[in-house]
Amino acid sequence: MPLYLGLDCSTQSLTAIVIDGDPARPDAWQRVFESSLNFDEALPAFGTRHGVLPHADPRVAQAPPAMWRAALDAMMARIAASGLDLSQLDAIAGAAQQHGSVYLTAGGDFARAVAPIWMDASTAAECAEI
């Protein structure tokens, strides 16, 4: 049976679910893997609290894009170690609506060590003053 991987990146965590089944029979699909990785617990070196870097200005809400990359690497390692036959993986879907902006250089590296996330009000506050 084909496998399908779904990834959801929220402010605090990355969750993965793998299902198997025949696309013509969605009633017969089965969840064969599920894992959630909490950023604060699994990646303490990034120093986040609830997925956000502490800041003196309460309007500033930022997170390190490198943390999101590290979380994806760690999750993919979990999936690889699960024993699933990943040669059967037919599709990957990802969701991370409203959570963060990632700025890249022309070479594909991160242009900024931190990025604003959906809770950031610092730019909005600055624009309101103009």
mmCIF file of C-alpha atoms in Angstrom:
data_model
loop_
_atom_site.group_PDB
_atom_site.id
_atom_site.type_symbol
_atom_site.label_atom_id
_atom_site.label_comp_id
_atom_site.label_asym_id
_atom_site.label_seq_id
_atom_site.Cartn_x
_atom_site.Cartn_y
_atom_site.Cartn_z
ATOM 1 C CA MET A 1 0.000 0.000 0.000
ATOM 2 C CA PRO A 2 1.187 3.540 -0.651
ATOM 3 C CA LEU A 3 2.194 5.750 2.272
ATOM 4 C CA TYR A 4 1.354 9.416 2.758
ATOM 5 C CA LEU A 5 3.205 11.740 5.132
ATOM 6 C CA GLY A 6 1.614 14.798 6.689
ATOM 7 C CA LEU A 7 3.672 17.414 8.551
ATOM 8 C CA ASP A 8 2.261 20.222 10.687
ATOM 9 C CA CYS A 9 4.595 22.877 12.059
ATOM 10 C CA SER A 10 2.984 24.942 14.800
ATOM 11 C CA THR A 11 4.461 27.577 17.063
ATOM 12 C CA GLN A 12 5.462 25.014 19.692
ATOM 13 C CA SER A 13 5.984 21.771 17.817
ATOM 14 C CA LEU A 14 6.290 19.696 14.667
ATOM 15 C CA THR A 15 3.892 16.783 14.237
ATOM 16 C CA ALA A 16 4.062 14.028 11.628
ATOM 17 C CA ILE A 17 1.480 11.435 10.660
ATOM 18 C CA VAL A 18 1.946 8.658 8.117
ATOM 19 C CA ILE A 19 -1.079 6.846 6.742
ATOM 20 C CA ASP A 20 -1.315 3.921 4.375
ATOM 21 C CA GLY A 21 -4.099 2.808 2.155
ATOM 22 C CA ASP A 22 -5.675 2.789 -1.244
ATOM 23 C CA PRO A 23 -6.638 6.296 -2.455
ATOM 24 C CA ALA A 24 -9.773 4.775 -3.955
ATOM 25 C CA ARG A 25 -10.829 3.559 -0.483
ATOM 26 C CA PRO A 26 -10.197 6.378 2.027
ATOM 27 C CA ASP A 27 -12.431 4.575 4.553
ATOM 28 C CA ALA A 28 -9.749 1.871 4.775
ATOM 29 C CA TRP A 29 -6.771 4.154 5.449
ATOM 30 C CA GLN A 30 -4.748 3.417 8.572
ATOM 31 C CA ARG A 31 -2.441 5.595 10.651
ATOM 32 C CA VAL A 32 0.875 3.734 10.805
ATOM 33 C CA PHE A 33 3.044 6.421 12.421
ATOM 34 C CA GLU A 34 2.460 9.512 14.532
ATOM 35 C CA SER A 35 4.949 11.621 16.427
ATOM 36 C CA SER A 36 5.099 15.115 17.847
ATOM 37 C CA LEU A 37 8.317 16.959 18.619
ATOM 38 C CA ASN A 38 8.059 19.839 21.116
ATOM 39 C CA PHE A 39 10.672 22.471 20.243
ATOM 40 C CA ASP A 40 11.450 23.496 23.844
ATOM 41 C CA GLU A 41 11.906 19.909 25.033
ATOM 42 C CA ALA A 42 13.540 18.297 21.998
ATOM 43 C CA LEU A 43 15.727 21.248 20.953
ATOM 44 C CA PRO A 44 16.670 23.089 24.166
ATOM 45 C CA ALA A 45 19.835 24.561 22.630
ATOM 46 C CA PHE A 46 17.684 27.090 20.760
ATOM 47 C CA GLY A 47 16.462 28.602 24.048
ATOM 48 C CA THR A 48 12.805 29.029 23.143
ATOM 49 C CA ARG A 49 9.844 29.186 25.516
ATOM 50 C CA HIS A 50 6.714 27.766 23.935
ATOM 51 C CA GLY A 51 8.592 27.906 20.611
ATOM 52 C CA VAL A 52 9.369 31.632 20.909
ATOM 53 C CA LEU A 53 12.657 33.315 21.805
ATOM 54 C CA PRO A 54 12.384 35.349 25.013
ATOM 55 C CA HIS A 55 12.607 39.117 24.372
ATOM 56 C CA ALA A 56 12.481 42.202 26.623
ATOM 57 C CA ASP A 57 9.927 43.867 24.327
ATOM 58 C CA PRO A 58 6.616 41.979 24.647
ATOM 59 C CA ARG A 59 5.671 43.043 21.100
ATOM 60 C CA VAL A 60 8.584 41.079 19.635
ATOM 61 C CA ALA A 61 7.899 37.414 18.861
ATOM 62 C CA GLN A 62 10.643 35.626 16.956
ATOM 63 C CA ALA A 63 11.923 32.117 16.440
ATOM 64 C CA PRO A 64 15.092 30.730 14.873
ATOM 65 C CA PRO A 65 14.508 29.183 11.422
ATOM 66 C CA ALA A 66 17.418 26.843 12.139
ATOM 67 C CA MET A 67 15.252 25.338 14.898
ATOM 68 C CA TRP A 68 12.532 24.502 12.379
ATOM 69 C CA ARG A 69 15.134 22.869 10.129
ATOM 70 C CA ALA A 70 16.562 20.911 13.076
ATOM 71 C CA ALA A 71 13.049 19.796 14.021
ATOM 72 C CA LEU A 72 12.391 18.572 10.481
ATOM 73 C CA ASP A 73 15.702 16.681 10.454
ATOM 74 C CA ALA A 74 14.893 15.090 13.824
ATOM 75 C CA MET A 75 11.378 14.147 12.712
ATOM 76 C CA MET A 76 12.612 12.608 9.480
ATOM 77 C CA ALA A 77 15.099 10.563 11.545
ATOM 78 C CA ARG A 78 12.206 9.339 13.712
ATOM 79 C CA ILE A 79 10.249 8.353 10.616
ATOM 80 C CA ALA A 80 13.276 6.589 9.098
ATOM 81 C CA ALA A 81 13.784 4.658 12.365
ATOM 82 C CA SER A 82 10.123 3.588 12.475
ATOM 83 C CA GLY A 83 10.661 0.606 10.215
ATOM 84 C CA LEU A 84 8.242 1.834 7.561
ATOM 85 C CA ASP A 85 9.123 1.057 3.965
ATOM 86 C CA LEU A 86 9.677 4.636 2.846
ATOM 87 C CA SER A 87 10.110 3.527 -0.762
ATOM 88 C CA GLN A 88 6.291 3.306 -0.642
ATOM 89 C CA LEU A 89 5.960 7.014 0.221
ATOM 90 C CA ASP A 90 3.777 8.541 -2.507
ATOM 91 C CA ALA A 91 3.161 12.055 -1.197
ATOM 92 C CA ILE A 92 4.171 14.560 1.466
ATOM 93 C CA ALA A 93 1.923 17.394 2.639
ATOM 94 C CA GLY A 94 3.015 20.202 4.910
ATOM 95 C CA ALA A 95 1.222 22.925 6.815
ATOM 96 C CA ALA A 96 2.663 25.893 8.694
ATOM 97 C CA GLN A 97 0.136 28.642 8.154
ATOM 98 C CA GLN A 98 0.752 32.008 9.818
ATOM 99 C CA HIS A 99 3.674 30.811 11.901
ATOM 100 C CA GLY A 100 6.874 32.339 10.585
ATOM 101 C CA SER A 101 8.845 33.999 7.863
ATOM 102 C CA VAL A 102 12.083 32.557 6.589
ATOM 103 C CA TYR A 103 14.487 34.806 4.723
ATOM 104 C CA LEU A 104 17.022 33.123 2.442
ATOM 105 C CA THR A 105 20.117 34.353 0.677
ATOM 106 C CA ALA A 106 20.617 33.799 -3.051
ATOM 107 C CA GLY A 107 22.676 30.743 -2.082
ATOM 108 C CA GLY A 108 19.825 29.240 -0.058
ATOM 109 C CA ASP A 109 21.248 29.898 3.423
ATOM 110 C CA PHE A 110 19.252 31.592 6.161
ATOM 111 C CA ALA A 111 19.651 35.357 5.810
ATOM 112 C CA ARG A 112 18.599 35.986 9.429
ATOM 113 C CA ALA A 113 19.235 34.026 12.597
ATOM 114 C CA VAL A 114 15.740 34.886 13.847
ATOM 115 C CA ALA A 115 12.475 35.468 12.048
ATOM 116 C CA PRO A 116 9.197 37.078 13.102
ATOM 117 C CA ILE A 117 6.331 34.712 13.805
ATOM 118 C CA TRP A 118 2.583 35.254 13.759
ATOM 119 C CA MET A 119 2.531 36.769 17.276
ATOM 120 C CA ASP A 120 5.050 39.503 16.403
ATOM 121 C CA ALA A 121 3.538 42.969 16.769
ATOM 122 C CA SER A 122 6.740 44.998 16.635
ATOM 123 C CA THR A 123 6.477 45.841 12.923
ATOM 124 C CA ALA A 124 2.773 46.595 13.186
ATOM 125 C CA ALA A 125 3.407 48.894 16.143
ATOM 126 C CA GLU A 126 6.163 50.724 14.241
ATOM 127 C CA CYS A 127 3.915 51.149 11.184
ATOM 128 C CA ALA A 128 1.083 52.494 13.348
ATOM 129 C CA GLU A 129 3.401 55.273 14.579
ATOM 130 C CA ILE A 130 4.035 56.536 11.027
#
